[in-house]
Coordinates of C-alpha atoms and ligand atoms in Angstrom, one line a residue:
X1 CA 81.0 128.3 120.9
X2 CA 82.8 125.1 121.9
X3 CA 80.8 121.9 121.7
X4 CA 81.5 120.8 125.3
X5 CA 79.4 117.7 125.1
X6 CA 81.5 116.3 122.4
X7 CA 84.8 116.6 124.3
X8 CA 84.2 113.5 126.3
X9 CA 84.1 111.5 123.0
X10 CA 87.5 112.8 121.8
X11 CA 89.9 110.0 122.3
X12 CA 93.0 112.0 123.0
X13 CA 91.2 114.1 125.6
X14 CA 89.8 111.1 127.3
X15 CA 93.1 109.4 127.3
X16 CA 94.9 112.5 128.8
X17 CA 92.1 112.6 131.4
X18 CA 92.7 109.0 132.3
X19 CA 96.5 109.6 132.5
X20 CA 96.0 112.6 134.8
X21 CA 93.6 110.6 137.0
X22 CA 95.8 107.6 137.2
X23 CA 99.1 109.3 137.8
X24 CA 98.1 112.4 139.7
X25 CA 94.6 111.5 141.1
X26 CA 93.2 114.6 139.5
X27 CA 89.9 115.3 137.8
X28 CA 89.5 117.3 134.7
X29 CA 86.7 119.9 134.4
X30 CA 85.8 122.2 131.6
X31 CA 84.5 125.6 132.3
X32 CA 83.1 128.0 129.7
X33 CA 83.9 131.7 129.3
X34 CA 81.4 132.5 132.0
X35 CA 82.9 130.1 134.5
X36 CA 80.1 127.5 134.3
X37 CA 81.2 123.8 134.6
X38 CA 80.3 122.0 131.4
X39 CA 81.1 118.4 132.2
X40 CA 79.6 117.8 135.6
X41 CA 76.3 115.9 136.0
X42 CA 75.2 115.5 139.6
X43 CA 73.2 112.4 138.7
X44 CA 76.4 110.5 137.6
X45 CA 78.6 111.7 140.4
X46 CA 80.7 108.7 141.6
X47 CA 81.2 107.0 138.3
X48 CA 83.3 109.8 136.8
X49 CA 85.3 111.4 139.5
X50 CA 88.6 110.1 140.7
X51 CA 89.9 112.8 143.0
X52 CA 89.0 112.2 146.6
X53 CA 88.4 115.9 147.4
X54 CA 86.4 116.8 144.3
X55 CA 84.2 113.7 144.9
X56 CA 83.7 114.7 148.5
X57 CA 82.9 118.3 147.7
X58 CA 80.6 117.7 144.8
X59 CA 78.6 115.0 146.6
X60 CA 76.9 117.6 148.9
X61 CA 74.9 120.7 148.0
X62 CA 77.0 123.1 150.1
X63 CA 80.3 121.6 148.9
X64 CA 79.1 121.8 145.3
X65 CA 78.2 125.5 145.6
X66 CA 81.6 126.3 147.1
X67 CA 83.4 124.3 144.4
X68 CA 81.5 126.0 141.6
X69 CA 82.2 129.4 143.2
X70 CA 86.0 128.6 143.3
X71 CA 85.9 127.6 139.6
X72 CA 84.0 130.8 138.7
X73 CA 86.7 132.8 140.5
X74 CA 89.4 130.9 138.8
X75 CA 87.7 131.7 135.5
X76 CA 87.7 135.4 136.3
X77 CA 91.4 135.2 136.8
X78 CA 92.1 133.3 133.6
X79 CA 89.8 135.6 131.6
X80 CA 91.7 138.7 132.7
X81 CA 95.1 137.1 132.3
X82 CA 97.5 136.7 129.4
X83 CA 99.1 133.6 131.0
X84 CA 98.4 130.2 129.6
X85 CA 97.8 128.7 133.0
X86 CA 97.5 129.4 136.7
X87 CA 98.0 127.4 139.9
X88 CA 95.3 128.4 142.3
X89 CA 94.4 127.3 145.9
X90 CA 91.1 125.3 146.2
X91 CA 88.3 125.6 148.8
X92 CA 90.4 124.0 151.6
X93 CA 93.1 126.6 151.0
X94 CA 96.0 124.1 151.1
X95 CA 95.3 122.0 148.0
X96 CA 96.0 123.5 144.5
X97 CA 94.5 123.1 141.1
X98 CA 95.5 124.2 137.6
X99 CA 93.5 126.4 135.2
X100 CA 94.6 126.3 131.6
X101 CA 93.1 128.7 129.2
X102 CA 91.3 127.7 126.0
X103 CA 91.9 130.4 123.4
X104 CA 90.9 130.4 119.8
X105 CA 91.9 133.3 117.6
X106 CA 92.9 135.2 120.7
X107 CA 89.4 134.9 122.0
X108 CA 89.0 133.3 125.5
X109 CA 86.5 130.5 125.3
X110 CA 86.9 128.9 128.6
X111 CA 89.4 126.8 130.6
X112 CA 90.5 123.3 131.5
X113 CA 90.6 122.8 135.3
X114 CA 92.7 120.0 136.8
X115 CA 91.7 119.5 140.4
X116 CA 93.7 119.0 142.7
X117 CA 97.1 118.1 144.3
X118 CA 99.3 119.1 147.2
X119 CA 102.7 120.8 146.9
X120 CA 104.0 119.5 150.3
X121 CA 103.3 116.6 152.7
X122 CA 100.5 117.5 155.0
X123 CA 101.7 119.0 158.3
X124 CA 99.5 119.6 161.5
X125 CA 99.7 123.3 160.7
X126 CA 98.2 122.7 157.2
X127 CA 95.5 120.6 158.6
X128 CA 94.5 123.3 161.1
X129 CA 94.5 125.8 158.3
X130 CA 92.3 123.5 156.1
X131 CA 89.8 123.0 158.9
X132 CA 89.5 126.7 159.5
X133 CA 89.1 127.6 155.8
X134 CA 86.5 124.9 155.2
X135 CA 84.8 125.9 158.5
X136 CA 84.6 129.5 157.3
X137 CA 82.7 128.3 154.2
X138 CA 80.3 126.5 156.5
X139 CA 81.5 123.1 155.4
X140 CA 81.6 120.3 157.9
X141 CA 85.4 120.2 157.9
X142 CA 86.0 116.8 159.6
X143 CA 84.5 115.0 156.7
X144 CA 87.1 116.3 154.3
X145 CA 90.3 115.5 156.2
X146 CA 90.4 111.9 155.0
X147 CA 90.1 113.1 151.4
X148 CA 92.8 115.7 151.9
X149 CA 95.2 113.1 153.3
X150 CA 94.6 111.0 150.1
X151 CA 95.7 113.7 147.8
X152 CA 98.9 113.2 145.7
X153 CA 101.9 115.2 146.7
X154 CA 103.7 116.4 143.6
X155 CA 107.3 117.5 143.6
X156 CA 108.5 120.2 141.4
X157 CA 109.4 118.0 138.5
X158 CA 106.1 116.1 138.7
X159 CA 104.3 119.5 138.8
X160 CA 106.0 120.4 135.5
X161 CA 104.8 117.3 133.8
X162 CA 101.4 117.7 135.2
X163 CA 101.1 121.3 133.9
X164 CA 102.3 120.2 130.5
X165 CA 99.6 117.6 130.4
X166 CA 96.9 119.9 131.4
X167 CA 98.0 122.4 128.8
X168 CA 97.9 119.7 126.3
X169 CA 94.3 119.0 127.1
X170 CA 93.5 122.7 126.5
X171 CA 95.4 122.6 123.2
X172 CA 93.5 119.5 122.1
X173 CA 90.2 121.3 122.9
X174 CA 91.4 124.1 120.6
X175 CA 92.4 121.7 117.9
X176 CA 89.1 119.9 118.1
X177 CA 87.1 123.1 118.0
X178 CA 89.0 124.6 115.0
X179 CA 88.7 121.3 113.0
X180 CA 85.0 121.2 113.6
X181 CA 84.3 124.8 112.7
X182 CA 86.4 124.5 109.5
X183 CA 84.5 121.4 108.5
X184 CA 81.1 123.0 109.2
X185 CA 82.1 126.1 107.3
X186 CA 83.1 124.1 104.3
X187 CA 79.9 122.1 104.2
X188 CA 77.6 125.1 104.7
X189 CA 79.5 127.2 102.1
X190 CA 78.8 124.5 99.6
X191 CA 75.2 124.0 100.5
X192 CA 74.6 127.7 100.1
X193 CA 76.1 127.9 96.7
X194 CA 73.2 128.7 94.3
X195 CA 72.7 127.2 90.9
X196 CA 75.1 124.3 91.4
X197 CA 74.0 121.1 89.9
X198 CA 73.2 118.4 92.2
X199 CA 73.4 115.5 89.7
X200 CA 74.1 114.5 86.2
X201 CA 72.0 111.4 85.3
X202 CA 72.5 109.1 88.2
X203 CA 75.8 110.8 89.2
X204 CA 75.5 112.7 92.4
X205 CA 77.8 115.5 93.5
X206 CA 77.9 119.2 93.8
X207 CA 81.6 119.8 94.7
X208 CA 83.7 121.9 92.5
X209 CA 85.5 118.9 90.8
X210 CA 82.1 117.4 90.0
X211 CA 80.8 120.7 88.6
X212 CA 83.8 120.8 86.3
X213 CA 83.1 117.3 85.2
X214 CA 79.5 118.1 84.4
X215 CA 80.6 121.1 82.4
X216 CA 82.9 118.9 80.4
X217 CA 80.2 116.3 79.9
X218 CA 77.9 119.0 78.5
X219 CA 80.6 120.1 76.1
X220 CA 81.2 116.6 74.7
X221 CA 77.5 115.7 74.4
X222 CA 77.4 115.7 70.6
X223 CA 81.1 115.0 69.9
X224 CA 82.2 111.8 68.2
X225 CA 85.6 111.7 69.8
X226 CA 86.9 108.9 71.9
X227 CA 87.1 109.6 75.6
X228 CA 89.5 108.3 78.1
X229 CA 88.2 108.2 81.7
X230 CA 90.8 107.9 84.4
X231 CA 90.3 107.5 88.1
X232 CA 90.8 105.2 91.1
X233 CA 88.6 102.2 91.8
X234 CA 85.0 102.9 92.5
X235 CA 85.1 106.6 91.6
X236 CA 82.3 106.2 89.1
X237 CA 84.0 105.7 85.7
X238 CA 81.4 103.3 84.4
X239 CA 78.6 105.7 85.5
X240 CA 80.3 108.5 83.5
X241 CA 80.7 106.3 80.4
X242 CA 77.0 105.6 80.5
X243 CA 76.2 109.3 81.0
X244 CA 78.3 110.1 77.9
X245 CA 76.4 107.5 75.9
X246 CA 72.9 108.4 77.1
X247 CA 73.4 112.1 76.5
X248 CA 74.7 111.6 73.0
X249 CA 73.0 111.3 69.6
X250 CA 73.9 107.6 69.8
X251 CA 71.6 107.1 72.8
X252 CA 69.0 105.0 70.9
X253 CA 71.6 102.5 69.8
X254 CA 73.5 100.1 72.1
X255 CA 75.9 100.8 75.0
X256 CA 78.1 97.8 75.1
X257 CA 80.7 97.1 77.9
X258 CA 83.8 95.0 77.5
X259 CA 86.0 94.4 80.5
X260 CA 89.4 94.0 78.9
X261 CA 90.9 92.3 82.0
X262 CA 88.4 89.5 82.0
X263 CA 89.6 87.8 78.8
X264 CA 92.8 86.2 77.7
X265 CA 94.3 87.5 74.5
X266 CA 92.5 85.0 72.1
X267 CA 89.1 85.3 73.7
X268 CA 89.3 89.1 73.8
X269 CA 90.1 89.1 70.1
X270 CA 87.1 87.1 69.2
X271 CA 84.9 88.9 71.8
X272 CA 85.7 92.2 70.2
X273 CA 86.0 91.4 66.6
X274 CA 83.9 88.3 66.2
X275 CA 84.9 85.1 64.5
X276 CA 83.8 82.9 61.6
X277 CA 82.7 79.3 61.9
X278 CA 85.7 76.9 62.2
X279 CA 88.3 79.5 62.9
X280 CA 89.2 77.7 66.1
X281 CA 88.1 74.7 68.1
X282 CA 84.7 75.6 69.5
X283 CA 83.9 78.1 66.9
X284 CA 80.9 76.2 65.7
X285 CA 79.2 79.1 64.0
X286 CA 79.8 82.7 63.0
X287 CA 79.7 85.1 65.9
X288 CA 79.4 88.9 65.8
X289 CA 82.0 90.8 67.8
X290 CA 81.0 93.5 70.3
X291 CA 82.3 96.2 67.9
X292 CA 79.5 95.1 65.6
X293 CA 76.9 94.8 68.3
X294 CA 77.7 98.4 69.3
X295 CA 77.4 99.6 65.7
X296 CA 76.0 103.1 65.7
X297 CA 76.3 103.1 69.5
X298 CA 79.0 103.3 72.1
X299 CA 81.6 100.6 73.0
X300 CA 82.9 101.0 76.6
X301 CA 86.4 99.4 76.9
X302 CA 86.7 99.1 80.6
X303 CA 90.1 98.4 82.2
X304 CA 91.8 99.2 79.0
X305 CA 95.2 99.2 80.8
X306 CA 94.8 95.4 81.0
X307 CA 94.6 94.9 77.3
X308 CA 97.5 92.8 75.9
X309 CA 99.9 94.6 73.6
X310 CA 99.0 92.5 70.5
X311 CA 95.4 93.4 71.0
X312 CA 96.3 97.1 71.3
X313 CA 97.7 97.0 67.8
X314 CA 94.4 95.6 66.5
X315 CA 92.3 98.0 68.4
X316 CA 94.4 100.9 67.0
X317 CA 93.8 99.7 63.5
X318 CA 90.0 99.6 64.0
X319 CA 90.0 103.0 65.5
X320 CA 92.1 104.5 62.6
X321 CA 90.4 102.7 59.7
X322 CA 86.9 102.1 61.0
X323 CA 87.0 98.6 59.7
X324 CA 87.7 95.3 61.4
X325 CA 88.4 91.7 60.4
X326 CA 86.8 88.9 62.4
X327 CA 89.0 86.1 63.6
X328 CA 89.5 83.5 60.8
X329 CA 88.1 85.8 58.2
X330 CA 89.7 87.8 55.4
X331 CA 86.7 90.0 54.8
X332 CA 86.8 93.5 56.2
X333 CA 83.7 94.9 57.9
X334 CA 82.8 98.5 58.4
X335 CA 81.7 99.7 61.8
X336 CA 80.5 103.0 63.2
X337 CA 81.3 102.9 66.9
X338 CA 82.2 105.6 69.4
X339 CA 84.8 104.3 71.9
X340 CA 84.9 105.3 75.5
X341 CA 87.7 103.7 77.5
X342 CA 88.4 103.7 81.2
X343 CA 91.3 102.7 83.5
X344 CA 92.6 103.1 87.0
X345 CA 96.2 102.6 85.8
X346 CA 98.7 105.2 85.0
X347 CA 98.9 104.8 81.3
X348 CA 101.8 107.2 80.9
X349 CA 103.8 105.1 83.2
X350 CA 102.8 102.0 81.4
X351 CA 104.0 103.6 78.2
X352 CA 107.4 104.2 79.8
X353 CA 107.5 100.5 80.8
X354 CA 106.5 99.5 77.3
X355 CA 103.3 98.0 78.6
X356 CA 101.0 100.3 76.7
X357 CA 101.4 101.6 73.1
X358 CA 101.9 105.3 72.9
X359 CA 100.1 105.6 69.5
X360 CA 97.0 104.0 71.0
X361 CA 97.2 106.2 74.0
X362 CA 97.1 109.3 71.9
X363 CA 94.3 107.8 69.7
X364 CA 92.0 107.1 72.7
X365 CA 93.0 110.1 74.8
X366 CA 91.3 112.7 72.6
X367 CA 89.1 113.8 75.4
X368 CA 90.4 113.1 78.9
X369 CA 88.2 112.9 82.0
X370 CA 89.8 112.5 85.4
X371 CA 87.4 111.5 88.1
X372 CA 88.4 112.9 91.5
X373 CA 88.5 110.4 94.4
X374 CA 85.9 110.9 97.1
X375 CA 88.5 112.1 99.6
X376 CA 89.1 115.1 97.4
X377 CA 85.5 116.1 97.3
X378 CA 84.3 115.4 100.8
X379 CA 81.6 118.1 100.4
X380 CA 79.7 115.5 98.3
X381 CA 79.6 113.0 101.1
X382 CA 76.4 114.3 102.8
X383 CA 74.4 114.3 99.6
X384 CA 75.8 111.0 98.5
X385 CA 74.7 109.6 101.9
X386 CA 71.3 111.1 101.5
X387 CA 71.0 109.6 98.1
X388 CA 72.1 106.1 99.1
X389 CA 70.0 106.2 102.3
X390 CA 66.8 107.3 100.4
X391 CA 67.4 104.7 97.7
X392 CA 68.2 101.9 100.1
X393 CA 65.3 102.6 102.5
X394 CA 62.9 102.8 99.6
X395 CA 64.0 99.5 98.2
X396 CA 63.5 97.8 101.5
X397 CA 60.3 99.6 102.3
X398 CA 61.7 101.2 105.4
X399 CA 61.1 104.7 106.8
X400 CA 64.0 107.0 105.9
X401 CA 66.8 106.9 108.4
X402 CA 68.8 109.7 109.8
X403 CA 72.5 109.8 110.9
X404 CA 73.7 110.8 114.3
X405 CA 75.9 113.8 114.0
X406 CA 78.9 111.9 115.3
X407 CA 78.4 109.1 112.8
X408 CA 78.2 111.6 110.0
X409 CA 81.5 113.2 111.3
X410 CA 83.3 109.9 111.4
X411 CA 82.2 109.2 107.8
X412 CA 83.3 112.6 106.8
X413 CA 86.8 112.2 108.3
X414 CA 87.4 108.7 106.8
X415 CA 89.7 108.8 103.7
X416 CA 87.5 106.4 101.6
X417 CA 90.2 104.4 99.9
X418 CA 87.5 102.3 98.2
X419 CA 85.7 105.5 97.1
X420 CA 82.0 105.7 96.3
X421 CA 81.6 102.0 96.1
X422 CA 82.9 101.6 99.6
X423 CA 80.6 104.4 100.9
X424 CA 77.7 102.8 99.1
X425 CA 78.4 99.4 100.6
X426 CA 78.7 100.9 104.1
X427 CA 75.4 102.7 103.8
X428 CA 73.8 99.5 102.6
X429 CA 75.3 97.6 105.6
X430 CA 74.0 100.3 108.0
X431 CA 70.5 100.2 106.6
X432 CA 70.4 96.4 107.1
X433 CA 71.9 96.6 110.6
X434 CA 69.5 99.2 111.9
X435 CA 66.5 97.3 110.6
X436 CA 63.4 99.2 111.8
X437 CA 65.4 101.6 113.9
X438 CA 65.4 105.1 112.4
X439 CA 68.7 106.3 113.8
X440 CA 72.1 105.4 112.6
X441 CA 74.5 105.8 115.4
X442 CA 78.3 106.0 115.4
X443 CA 78.6 102.7 117.3
X444 CA 77.4 100.6 114.4
X445 CA 79.8 102.0 111.8
X446 CA 82.4 99.6 110.5
X447 CA 85.3 99.6 112.9
X448 CA 87.8 101.0 110.3
X449 CA 85.6 104.0 109.8
X450 CA 84.6 104.5 113.4
X451 CA 88.1 104.2 114.8
X452 CA 90.0 106.0 112.0
X453 CA 90.0 109.5 113.4
X454 CA 91.1 108.3 116.8
X455 CA 94.2 106.5 115.6
X456 CA 94.9 109.4 113.3
X457 CA 94.7 111.9 116.2
X458 CA 96.8 109.7 118.4
X459 CA 99.5 109.6 115.7
X460 CA 99.2 113.3 115.1
X461 CA 102.5 115.2 114.9
X462 CA 102.0 117.1 118.1
X463 CA 100.8 114.1 120.1
X464 CA 103.5 111.8 118.6
X465 CA 106.1 114.4 119.4
X466 CA 105.6 116.5 122.4
X467 CA 103.1 114.4 124.3
X468 CA 104.9 111.2 123.7
X469 CA 108.3 112.6 124.8
X470 CA 106.9 114.2 127.9
X471 CA 104.9 111.1 128.8
X472 CA 107.9 108.9 128.3
X473 CA 110.1 111.2 130.4
X474 CA 107.5 111.2 133.1
X475 CA 107.0 107.5 132.9
X476 CA 110.7 106.9 133.1
X477 CA 111.2 109.1 136.1
X478 CA 108.2 107.6 137.9
X479 CA 109.4 104.1 137.4
X480 CA 113.0 105.0 138.4
X481 CA 111.8 106.7 141.6
X482 CA 109.3 103.9 142.2
X483 CA 111.9 101.2 141.9
X484 CA 114.1 102.9 144.5
X485 CA 111.2 103.4 146.8
X486 CA 109.9 99.9 146.6
X487 CA 113.4 98.5 146.7
X488 CA 113.0 97.0 143.2
X489 CA 109.8 95.2 144.2
X490 CA 108.3 95.1 140.7
X491 CA 105.0 93.5 141.6
X492 CA 104.3 96.1 144.2
X493 CA 105.3 99.0 141.9
X494 CA 103.3 97.6 139.0
X495 CA 100.3 97.5 141.2
X496 CA 100.9 101.1 142.3
X497 CA 101.3 102.3 138.8
X498 CA 98.3 100.4 137.6
X499 CA 100.1 98.4 134.9
X500 CA 100.9 94.7 134.6
X501 CA 104.1 93.2 136.0
X502 CA 105.1 92.2 132.5
X503 CA 104.3 95.7 131.3
X504 CA 106.5 97.2 134.0
X505 CA 109.4 94.8 133.2
X506 CA 109.2 95.8 129.5
X507 CA 109.3 99.4 130.4
X508 CA 112.3 98.9 132.8
X509 CA 114.0 97.2 129.9
X510 CA 113.1 100.0 127.5
X511 CA 114.3 102.8 129.7
X512 CA 117.4 100.7 130.8
X513 CA 116.4 101.1 134.5
X514 CA 117.5 97.6 135.4
X515 CA 119.1 97.4 138.9
X516 CA 122.3 96.0 137.5
X517 CA 122.7 99.0 135.2
X518 CA 122.2 101.7 137.8
X519 CA 125.4 102.1 139.8
X520 CA 124.8 102.3 143.5
X521 CA 126.3 105.3 145.3
X522 CA 129.7 104.6 146.5
X523 CA 130.2 101.9 144.0
X524 CA 132.8 102.3 141.4
X525 CA 131.1 102.9 138.0
Ligands
ATP601 N1 78.8 110.4 91.5 C1 78.1 109.3 91.9 N2 76.9 109.3 92.4 C2 76.2 108.2 92.8 N3 76.7 107.0 92.8 C3 78.0 106.9 92.3 C4 78.7 108.0 91.8 N4 79.9 107.5 91.4 C5 79.9 106.2 91.6 N5 78.7 105.8 92.1 C6 78.4 104.4 92.5 O1 79.5 103.8 93.0 C7 79.7 102.5 92.4 C8 81.0 102.4 91.7 O2 80.9 103.2 90.5 P1 81.5 102.7 89.1 O3 81.4 101.2 88.9 O4 81.0 103.5 88.0 O5 83.0 103.0 89.4 P2 84.3 102.6 88.6 O6 85.2 103.7 88.6 O7 84.0 102.0 87.3 O8 84.9 101.5 89.6 P3 86.0 100.3 89.2 O9 87.4 101.0 89.1 O10 86.0 99.4 90.4 O11 85.6 99.7 87.9 C9 78.5 102.2 91.6 O12 77.6 101.5 92.3 C10 78.0 103.6 91.2 O13 76.6 103.6 91.0
MG602 MG1 84.4 100.1 86.5

């Protein structure tokens, strides 16, 4: 089933509708496979309709009935046909409208109807015919003549563009529908999987990559080997390091974190290995290094890719010998520490660039954990959201909030360059913004998340290619024809086309339609 209500929120579809309304004065209707109109609400009549005849017909009970009947007949025709679209006469008999089929997996799901236009200038004979046809329907024909005269007359070329645009709307509906179903299938398949683990300590996630990670963490529980955790920013490297420690036999000793990028070389040296009194200015007493603080426990070397080369040598020695020498001392001390290191850098590449020692790399990379970015495990997004919402609301003593479906979808579609941390911050922000309100709507999402899908869709291959080309061609021909008709009166033409004068001038420039560049007939080129 197509989610018809959602269609009006799809940017491309809305945009195409606006273009059709603006250039051809047509309205777009969606009908389902039984021929029922899906996007017409009598209570909001005038605000949405742009076509003079559909507005007039739908405004009155009788006209509405006839109109609905016409569309139901058109649906019958589309249903039984193999053709992508049909051009069909409307209730007045002389105006025409387009019905373009929506087909998914060869199944007919409904149509897009674009109502309506004229193929020829109105003649007295046509007016008589319209009066008769409308009269036969029991419609008060005189009221509709004004509307008929306002309809756009489309020549053959314009009709071709017009049809192409209507077909594009139908294609966009198909794209939207398939995308949504695929996403829903993926989520429900995952939710139905039995026996998957939901979390590991405070780590949340039940996607396949996370299950693999949990499996690995189980295996290395009682191992003493060093671990290297690699992953992009905010993917949970620190959380994993903690899980390793708190699930190991060392859990009753300390878990100590050193951020290697936060110190210069000398400070890192004394921070890690300690120093003796007087070894440098400011060393007023002996100080234990973090290696010793972590004795019998775990030392987490965060951002190890930022460790200066000279320090890498020292670290390698400690890892190989199990002994260290504090700064300014000659005495060697024994330590029993398990090292877990993390980085978001590509250490292999750094080795090639001589920025990281290969021997140290192999020494720390005994067990390698790669944390998948959030964009590769979107299935985890709903449970992560649940987790962050529950936690955040509890902290703030608020009733638990729920997400509007559309807000959820936008969050799902966003590529999360900042990963879980970015998601966590966004949820925190939404909780604060909604205050006592229990619903989180799409409108309050951060703009980058809310608007992401839209720009993406507008840049999509098909839209960027076919639509853009055909729109440009149409635009060019309309401007060219308009310039001749208005005798190069750009202000008047701009008004007619509904764009600014500056905008028109730019387009004239772009399409090289300037008067001086178009040779007049009879003039030598
Ligand atoms: N699987 C997860 N479940 C729940 N929360 C998570 C998960 N992964 C990460 N987080 C949360 O996301 C935030 C970032 O995680 P963490 O600091 O461990 O990432 P990181 O990889 O060390 O980031 P950075 O590269 O910036 O140092 C933390 O607040 C953490 O609690
Ligand atoms: Mg970190």
